[in-house]
Coordinates of C-alpha atoms in Angstrom, one line a residue:
M1 CA -5.5 -30.8 4.0
V2 CA -7.8 -28.4 3.1
T3 CA -6.9 -26.6 -0.3
F4 CA -7.4 -22.8 -0.7
L5 CA -7.2 -21.4 -4.5
P6 CA -7.4 -17.8 -5.4
T7 CA -9.7 -16.0 -6.4
R8 CA -7.6 -14.1 -8.7
P9 CA -4.0 -14.4 -10.8
G10 CA -1.4 -13.1 -9.1
R11 CA 0.6 -13.1 -6.2
L12 CA -0.4 -14.4 -2.7
A13 CA 0.8 -10.9 -1.0
D14 CA -1.3 -9.5 -3.2
V15 CA -4.6 -12.3 -4.0
P16 CA -7.6 -10.9 -1.4
S17 CA -9.8 -14.1 -1.2
F18 CA -9.0 -17.8 -2.1
E19 CA -12.1 -20.4 -2.1
R20 CA -11.7 -23.9 -0.7
G21 CA -11.0 -27.4 -1.4
I22 CA -8.9 -30.1 -1.1
G23 CA -6.2 -31.8 -1.7
G24 CA -4.1 -35.0 -1.2
A25 CA -1.8 -37.8 -2.8
E26 CA -3.8 -40.2 -1.9
S27 CA -7.2 -38.6 -1.2
N28 CA -7.1 -37.4 -4.4
V29 CA -6.0 -41.1 -5.9
A30 CA -8.7 -42.0 -3.8
C31 CA -11.5 -39.6 -5.3
A32 CA -11.0 -40.1 -8.5
L33 CA -11.2 -43.8 -8.6
A34 CA -14.8 -43.1 -6.3
A35 CA -15.6 -40.9 -9.4
A36 CA -15.2 -43.6 -11.6
G37 CA -17.4 -46.6 -10.4
Y38 CA -14.8 -48.8 -8.0
R39 CA -15.4 -48.9 -3.6
T40 CA -12.7 -47.0 -2.5
R41 CA -11.5 -46.3 1.2
W42 CA -9.2 -43.1 3.2
V43 CA -7.1 -43.7 6.2
S44 CA -6.1 -41.0 7.4
R45 CA -6.0 -38.5 10.7
V46 CA -7.4 -34.6 10.4
G47 CA -8.3 -32.5 13.3
A48 CA -10.8 -32.3 15.2
D49 CA -12.0 -28.7 13.7
G50 CA -14.3 -27.2 10.8
F51 CA -11.4 -28.0 8.4
G52 CA -11.4 -32.1 9.3
D53 CA -15.0 -32.1 9.2
H54 CA -14.7 -30.3 5.7
L55 CA -12.1 -33.1 4.8
V56 CA -13.9 -35.5 5.9
E57 CA -17.2 -34.4 4.3
A58 CA -15.9 -33.6 0.7
I59 CA -14.2 -36.4 0.2
G60 CA -17.3 -38.7 1.6
R61 CA -19.0 -37.0 -1.5
Y62 CA -16.6 -38.1 -3.9
G63 CA -18.2 -41.7 -3.0
V64 CA -15.3 -43.1 -1.3
D65 CA -15.4 -44.6 2.4
V66 CA -14.2 -42.3 5.7
V67 CA -15.2 -44.3 8.2
S68 CA -11.6 -45.2 9.6
V69 CA -10.1 -41.6 9.0
R70 CA -9.7 -40.7 12.4
R71 CA -10.5 -37.6 14.3
D72 CA -7.1 -36.2 16.3
P73 CA -8.5 -33.7 19.4
R74 CA -5.0 -32.2 19.9
R75 CA -3.4 -31.1 16.2
P76 CA -4.8 -28.4 14.1
T77 CA -6.0 -30.3 9.3
G78 CA -3.5 -29.1 7.8
V79 CA -3.8 -26.6 5.2
Y80 CA -1.9 -25.3 1.9
F81 CA -2.2 -22.2 -0.4
R82 CA -1.3 -22.0 -3.8
T83 CA -1.6 -19.0 -6.9
A84 CA -3.7 -19.9 -9.6
G85 CA -2.1 -17.5 -13.3
D86 CA 0.6 -19.6 -14.1
R87 CA 0.2 -23.3 -12.6
G88 CA 0.1 -24.4 -16.2
T89 CA 3.8 -24.2 -16.2
D90 CA 4.8 -25.3 -12.5
A91 CA 6.1 -21.6 -12.1
H92 CA 3.6 -20.6 -8.9
E93 CA 3.8 -20.5 -4.5
V94 CA 2.9 -22.7 -2.5
A95 CA 2.4 -22.3 1.1
Y96 CA 1.7 -25.4 3.4
Y97 CA 1.1 -25.1 6.9
R98 CA 0.9 -28.7 8.5
A99 CA 3.6 -28.6 10.7
G100 CA 2.7 -31.1 13.6
S101 CA -0.6 -32.0 12.1
A102 CA -3.2 -34.5 12.6
A103 CA -1.6 -36.2 9.1
S104 CA 1.7 -36.0 10.6
A105 CA 0.9 -38.1 13.6
M106 CA -0.5 -41.0 12.0
S107 CA 2.4 -44.0 12.5
V108 CA 1.1 -48.1 13.6
E109 CA -0.4 -47.4 16.5
N110 CA -3.3 -46.0 15.5
V111 CA -4.1 -46.6 12.1
D112 CA -6.6 -48.9 11.2
L113 CA -3.3 -51.5 9.5
G114 CA -7.3 -53.8 8.7
A115 CA -8.7 -51.2 7.5
V116 CA -6.0 -50.4 5.0
R117 CA -5.0 -53.4 4.0
S118 CA -8.9 -54.9 3.3
G119 CA -8.6 -53.4 -0.3
R120 CA -7.2 -55.4 -3.9
V121 CA -4.6 -52.4 -3.9
L122 CA -3.4 -49.9 -1.6
H123 CA -2.3 -47.0 -2.5
L124 CA 1.1 -45.0 -0.5
S125 CA 3.0 -42.2 -1.5
G126 CA 6.5 -40.8 -1.0
I127 CA 5.0 -37.6 0.8
T128 CA 3.8 -38.8 3.8
A129 CA 7.4 -40.8 4.4
A130 CA 8.2 -37.0 5.3
L131 CA 6.1 -35.3 7.2
S132 CA 7.9 -38.1 10.7
E133 CA 9.0 -40.3 12.5
G134 CA 5.9 -42.3 12.5
C135 CA 4.3 -42.0 9.2
L136 CA 7.8 -43.6 8.1
G137 CA 7.1 -45.9 10.2
L138 CA 3.6 -46.7 9.3
M139 CA 4.9 -46.5 5.1
R140 CA 7.8 -48.8 6.3
Q141 CA 5.1 -51.5 8.1
L142 CA 2.8 -51.1 5.1
T143 CA 5.7 -51.7 1.9
A144 CA 6.9 -54.5 4.3
P145 CA 6.5 -58.4 3.1
R146 CA 3.8 -59.6 4.0
A147 CA 1.5 -62.9 3.3
G148 CA -1.5 -62.3 2.0
R149 CA -0.5 -58.1 1.9
P150 CA -2.7 -56.0 -1.5
L151 CA -1.2 -55.5 -4.3
V152 CA 1.1 -52.2 -3.6
S153 CA 1.5 -49.0 -5.5
F154 CA 4.1 -46.5 -4.7
D155 CA 4.4 -42.9 -6.2
V156 CA 7.6 -41.5 -4.7
N157 CA 5.9 -38.3 -5.3
Y158 CA 9.4 -36.6 -4.1
R159 CA 9.0 -33.6 -2.6
A160 CA 13.2 -32.1 -1.6
G161 CA 11.4 -29.3 0.2
L162 CA 9.4 -31.8 3.0
W163 CA 13.2 -34.0 3.2
G164 CA 15.5 -30.8 3.5
D165 CA 19.1 -32.0 4.0
G166 CA 17.1 -35.5 5.9
D167 CA 17.8 -38.2 3.9
G168 CA 15.2 -38.4 1.5
P169 CA 16.0 -40.4 -1.4
D170 CA 17.4 -43.6 -0.2
V171 CA 14.4 -43.8 2.1
L172 CA 12.4 -43.6 -1.4
L173 CA 14.7 -45.9 -2.9
E174 CA 13.6 -48.4 -0.2
L175 CA 10.2 -47.6 0.2
A176 CA 9.7 -48.3 -3.7
R177 CA 11.8 -51.6 -3.3
G178 CA 9.1 -53.2 -1.6
A179 CA 6.0 -52.3 -3.1
D180 CA 4.2 -54.7 -6.2
V181 CA 3.7 -50.5 -8.9
V182 CA 6.0 -48.0 -8.7
F183 CA 5.0 -44.9 -10.3
V184 CA 8.2 -41.5 -10.9
G185 CA 8.9 -39.1 -12.3
E186 CA 12.1 -39.0 -14.9
D187 CA 12.5 -35.5 -13.5
E188 CA 12.3 -36.6 -10.0
A189 CA 14.9 -39.4 -10.2
E190 CA 16.5 -37.0 -11.5
E191 CA 16.3 -34.4 -8.6
A192 CA 16.5 -37.4 -5.6
W193 CA 18.4 -40.4 -6.8
G194 CA 21.3 -38.2 -10.0
I195 CA 19.7 -40.3 -12.6
S196 CA 19.4 -38.2 -16.2
E197 CA 20.2 -41.9 -18.5
G198 CA 16.5 -42.4 -19.2
P199 CA 13.7 -45.2 -17.5
E200 CA 17.1 -47.5 -18.1
A201 CA 18.2 -46.3 -16.0
V202 CA 15.6 -45.4 -13.2
R203 CA 14.9 -49.2 -13.6
A204 CA 18.4 -50.7 -13.2
A205 CA 17.9 -48.1 -9.8
L206 CA 14.4 -50.0 -9.0
P207 CA 15.1 -53.7 -10.0
E208 CA 12.3 -55.3 -7.5
P209 CA 8.3 -53.1 -8.9
Q210 CA 7.3 -55.4 -10.7
V211 CA 5.8 -52.8 -11.9
L212 CA 7.9 -48.8 -12.6
V213 CA 6.1 -46.4 -14.5
V214 CA 8.8 -43.0 -14.9
K215 CA 6.6 -40.7 -16.5
Q216 CA 8.5 -38.0 -18.7
G217 CA 5.9 -35.0 -18.6
G218 CA 5.0 -34.4 -21.7
V219 CA 6.6 -36.7 -23.6
G220 CA 4.5 -40.4 -22.6
A221 CA 5.5 -42.7 -19.9
T222 CA 7.8 -46.1 -20.0
A223 CA 6.3 -49.1 -18.3
F224 CA 8.8 -51.5 -16.7
V225 CA 7.4 -55.3 -16.4
S226 CA 9.2 -57.6 -15.0
G227 CA 8.6 -61.8 -14.7
A228 CA 9.0 -63.0 -11.1
G229 CA 8.3 -61.6 -8.0
S230 CA 6.6 -63.8 -5.7
R231 CA 3.6 -60.9 -5.2
G232 CA 3.4 -60.3 -8.7
L233 CA 0.6 -59.0 -10.8
G234 CA 0.0 -62.3 -12.7
A235 CA -1.2 -63.8 -9.6
Q236 CA -3.2 -60.7 -8.4
F237 CA -5.3 -60.1 -11.6
P238 CA -4.8 -62.9 -14.0
A239 CA -5.4 -61.1 -17.4
P240 CA -1.4 -61.8 -19.3
L241 CA 0.0 -58.0 -18.6
G242 CA 1.3 -58.5 -22.6
S243 CA -0.6 -61.0 -24.4
A244 CA -3.0 -58.0 -25.5
D245 CA 0.0 -55.1 -25.9
S246 CA 0.2 -53.4 -28.9
G247 CA 2.4 -50.6 -30.8
R248 CA 5.0 -49.4 -28.5
S249 CA 7.4 -52.9 -26.9
Q250 CA 10.4 -53.0 -25.8
A251 CA -2.1 -43.2 4.5
A252 CA -3.6 -44.0 1.4
A253 CA -6.8 -45.3 -0.4
S254 CA -7.4 -49.0 -1.3
C255 CA -9.8 -50.5 -3.0
P256 CA -11.4 -52.8 -1.8
R257 CA -12.5 -56.2 -2.4
Q258 CA -15.2 -55.8 -4.8
P259 CA -14.3 -54.0 -6.6
E260 CA -16.9 -52.6 -8.6
V261 CA -20.1 -50.4 -7.9
G262 CA -23.4 -49.8 -10.2
R263 CA -22.2 -48.4 -12.7
A264 CA -18.1 -47.6 -13.4
T265 CA -17.0 -44.9 -15.1
Q266 CA -13.4 -44.4 -16.2
P267 CA -10.8 -41.9 -18.4
A268 CA -9.1 -39.0 -17.7
A269 CA -5.5 -38.2 -18.5
S270 CA -2.6 -37.3 -21.0
R271 CA 0.0 -34.5 -21.7
P272 CA 0.4 -30.5 -20.7
T273 CA 1.3 -29.0 -24.5
Q274 CA 4.5 -27.6 -22.1
P275 CA 6.4 -30.8 -20.9
A276 CA 4.9 -29.8 -17.1
G277 CA 7.7 -30.9 -14.6
S278 CA 10.2 -33.0 -17.3
R279 CA 13.8 -31.1 -16.7
A280 CA 16.5 -31.4 -19.0
A281 CA 19.5 -34.4 -18.5
G282 CA 22.3 -34.0 -16.7
A283 CA 22.8 -33.7 -13.3
A284 CA 25.3 -35.6 -11.7
P285 CA 24.5 -39.0 -9.1
D286 CA 24.3 -37.9 -4.9
P287 CA 27.3 -37.6 -2.6
K288 CA 25.1 -38.2 -0.3
M289 CA 23.8 -40.9 -1.8
G290 CA 27.4 -43.5 -2.2
G291 CA 27.3 -43.0 -5.7
T292 CA 25.4 -44.7 -8.1
P293 CA 21.6 -45.9 -6.9
Q294 CA 22.4 -48.4 -10.3
A295 CA 25.9 -49.4 -8.3
R296 CA 23.7 -50.0 -4.3
A297 CA 21.1 -51.7 -6.3
S298 CA 23.0 -54.1 -7.7
D299 CA 25.6 -54.7 -4.4
T300 CA 22.6 -55.1 -2.2
H301 CA 19.5 -56.8 -4.4
P302 CA 19.7 -59.9 -7.3
R303 CA 18.4 -58.6 -10.4
P304 CA 14.3 -60.2 -11.9
A305 CA 14.2 -61.6 -14.4
P306 CA 13.8 -60.3 -17.6
T307 CA 12.1 -56.5 -18.0
R308 CA 9.8 -55.8 -20.5
A309 CA 9.3 -51.7 -21.3
T310 CA 6.8 -50.7 -22.9
F311 CA 6.8 -46.5 -23.5
E312 CA 3.2 -45.0 -24.6
P313 CA 3.6 -41.2 -25.8
A314 CA 1.2 -39.0 -24.6
L315 CA -2.0 -37.0 -25.4
A316 CA -1.6 -33.0 -26.5
V317 CA -3.7 -31.4 -24.1
D318 CA -5.6 -27.5 -23.5
V319 CA -3.4 -27.2 -20.4
V320 CA -6.0 -25.4 -17.6
A321 CA -3.9 -26.6 -14.5
S322 CA -1.4 -28.7 -13.8
T323 CA -1.8 -29.7 -10.5
G324 CA -3.2 -33.6 -9.4
A325 CA -2.5 -35.0 -13.1
G326 CA 0.0 -37.0 -11.7
D327 CA -2.0 -38.0 -8.7
A328 CA -5.6 -38.6 -12.0
F329 CA -2.4 -40.5 -13.9
A330 CA -2.1 -43.0 -11.4
A331 CA -5.0 -43.6 -10.6
G332 CA -6.2 -44.2 -14.2
F333 CA -2.8 -47.4 -14.5
L334 CA -4.5 -48.7 -11.1
S335 CA -8.6 -48.9 -12.5
A336 CA -7.3 -50.7 -16.0
T337 CA -5.0 -52.4 -13.8
L338 CA -7.5 -53.9 -12.1
R339 CA -9.6 -54.1 -15.1
A340 CA -6.5 -56.6 -15.4
L341 CA -6.0 -53.9 -19.2
P342 CA -2.7 -54.8 -21.5
L343 CA -0.1 -52.5 -20.4
R344 CA -0.3 -50.2 -23.3
D345 CA -4.2 -50.0 -22.9
R346 CA -3.0 -49.1 -18.7
L347 CA -0.7 -46.1 -19.6
R348 CA -3.4 -44.8 -22.3
H349 CA -5.5 -45.0 -19.6
G350 CA -3.0 -43.7 -16.9
H351 CA -2.9 -40.6 -19.8
L352 CA -6.1 -40.2 -20.1
W353 CA -6.8 -39.3 -16.3
A354 CA -4.9 -37.4 -16.4
A355 CA -5.9 -34.7 -19.4
A356 CA -9.3 -34.7 -17.3
A357 CA -7.5 -33.5 -14.1
L358 CA -5.1 -30.8 -16.8
T359 CA -8.0 -29.6 -18.2
A360 CA -9.6 -28.8 -14.7
P361 CA -9.0 -25.6 -12.8
G362 CA -9.4 -27.4 -9.2
D363 CA -6.9 -31.3 -7.9
L364 CA -9.8 -33.1 -9.0
A365 CA -11.7 -33.7 -12.1
A366 CA -14.5 -36.4 -13.0
P367 CA -12.8 -38.7 -15.1
P368 CA -15.0 -39.9 -18.8
S369 CA -17.3 -42.1 -18.9
R370 CA -16.1 -46.2 -19.5
D371 CA -16.8 -45.9 -22.4
H372 CA -15.7 -43.5 -24.2
A373 CA -12.5 -43.8 -22.3
D374 CA -12.5 -47.0 -24.1
R375 CA -12.7 -45.8 -27.2
L376 CA -9.6 -43.8 -27.1
V377 CA -8.0 -46.5 -25.7
A378 CA -8.4 -48.4 -28.9
L379 CA -7.4 -45.9 -31.6
D380 CA -5.2 -47.0 -33.6
D381 CA -0.9 -45.4 -33.4
P382 CA -1.6 -42.2 -35.4
A383 CA -5.1 -41.0 -34.1
W384 CA -4.0 -41.1 -31.0
E385 CA -1.1 -39.2 -31.4
K386 CA -3.1 -37.1 -32.7
L387 CA -6.1 -36.8 -30.6
R388 CA -6.0 -33.4 -29.2
L389 CA -7.9 -32.4 -25.4
G390 CA -9.2 -29.0 -24.4
P391 CA -11.2 -28.3 -20.8
G392 CA -14.6 -30.0 -21.5
W393 CA -13.4 -32.7 -23.1
T394 CA -15.3 -35.7 -20.9
Q395 CA -18.1 -34.6 -21.4
A396 CA -18.3 -35.2 -24.3
T397 CA -20.7 -38.3 -26.0
E398 CA -19.2 -38.2 -30.1
R399 CA -17.2 -42.0 -31.6
A400 CA -13.2 -41.5 -30.7
D401 CA -12.7 -41.3 -34.5
E402 CA -14.7 -37.5 -34.7
E403 CA -12.6 -36.3 -31.5
V404 CA -9.0 -36.6 -33.6
R405 CA -8.0 -33.3 -34.7
T406 CA -4.9 -32.0 -36.4
P407 CA -2.9 -30.5 -34.4

């Protein structure tokens, strides 16, 4: 969608003018990875209008392949408006205008499935599944078992307003079960599935994905890795997930088969000083779900082989805007996955890429260079936990040990 950012703080009713930008979960991930030197492709539909021109051109300028974006002569490009001044606390207004948009008309019949599946990683969002029956059918097709499919990454991205009183929680659980790598916020799991007992309970409800990343807001993130599964990461990205782990061990954007072109830059992501998106536990199981997700998962799916959990704390960040941080985290984690880094490092790269988004005003922020991020990722645990990042940190050239600050 085209994003309209206000030129001053205030209610939407009071803001006199807006600046145009781009927004969208999958395109955000594609742009971040392209900015880091990866070959990426964005597959979608936009209107045959000026806003569609803007999206294709702006995303293309990040280095993303947009040749598979189709133009719809009958439906408009979606747009949305949001407020600015209070975005660091997520207490901001957002007004979406995407009913009947070109993107909502995506389906198995009108999307180039060959282009979607051409990469090593296929990244999908639960938002797309909520847009229409055609979009949901497309998502089911892309997450279905299939020989030779790319590694499927799925960000749950639960938006209650998009689903209304529908069966969104059940649908998202179904799609997540078909993916290889799943990202979900602890708060999302509580709101959608009534899971309030922490990351282990989320894993109990979702035992199928080889990798499940539970984002815990300003606290950090926990990644669960299973040794079982016919579509395991080991086959596609042979570096062992745990071999170098240290510390606490307990459509669509795709990365085509030649993942990097020229200079590959990297990181950006971290945690807001206030735990953005983190909620207190205590929600009861949703009666529409037929009991707890844990019970349904164990009743209908065999449990995978033993799961290993790794927690990595988030960083202290001087938050400018929280929008886009989740997409940046996913991009950072996937970048480190393509590099076959240890699981702890994948989580740290996710936090660093998120920190780049949190310390910039728009949805998108360029990640720091690969060398810069790798130096930060290599910090020992005490130094990592003392690190504090503010606006402009991705341009810093100092050595990692010189960037450590006492809170």
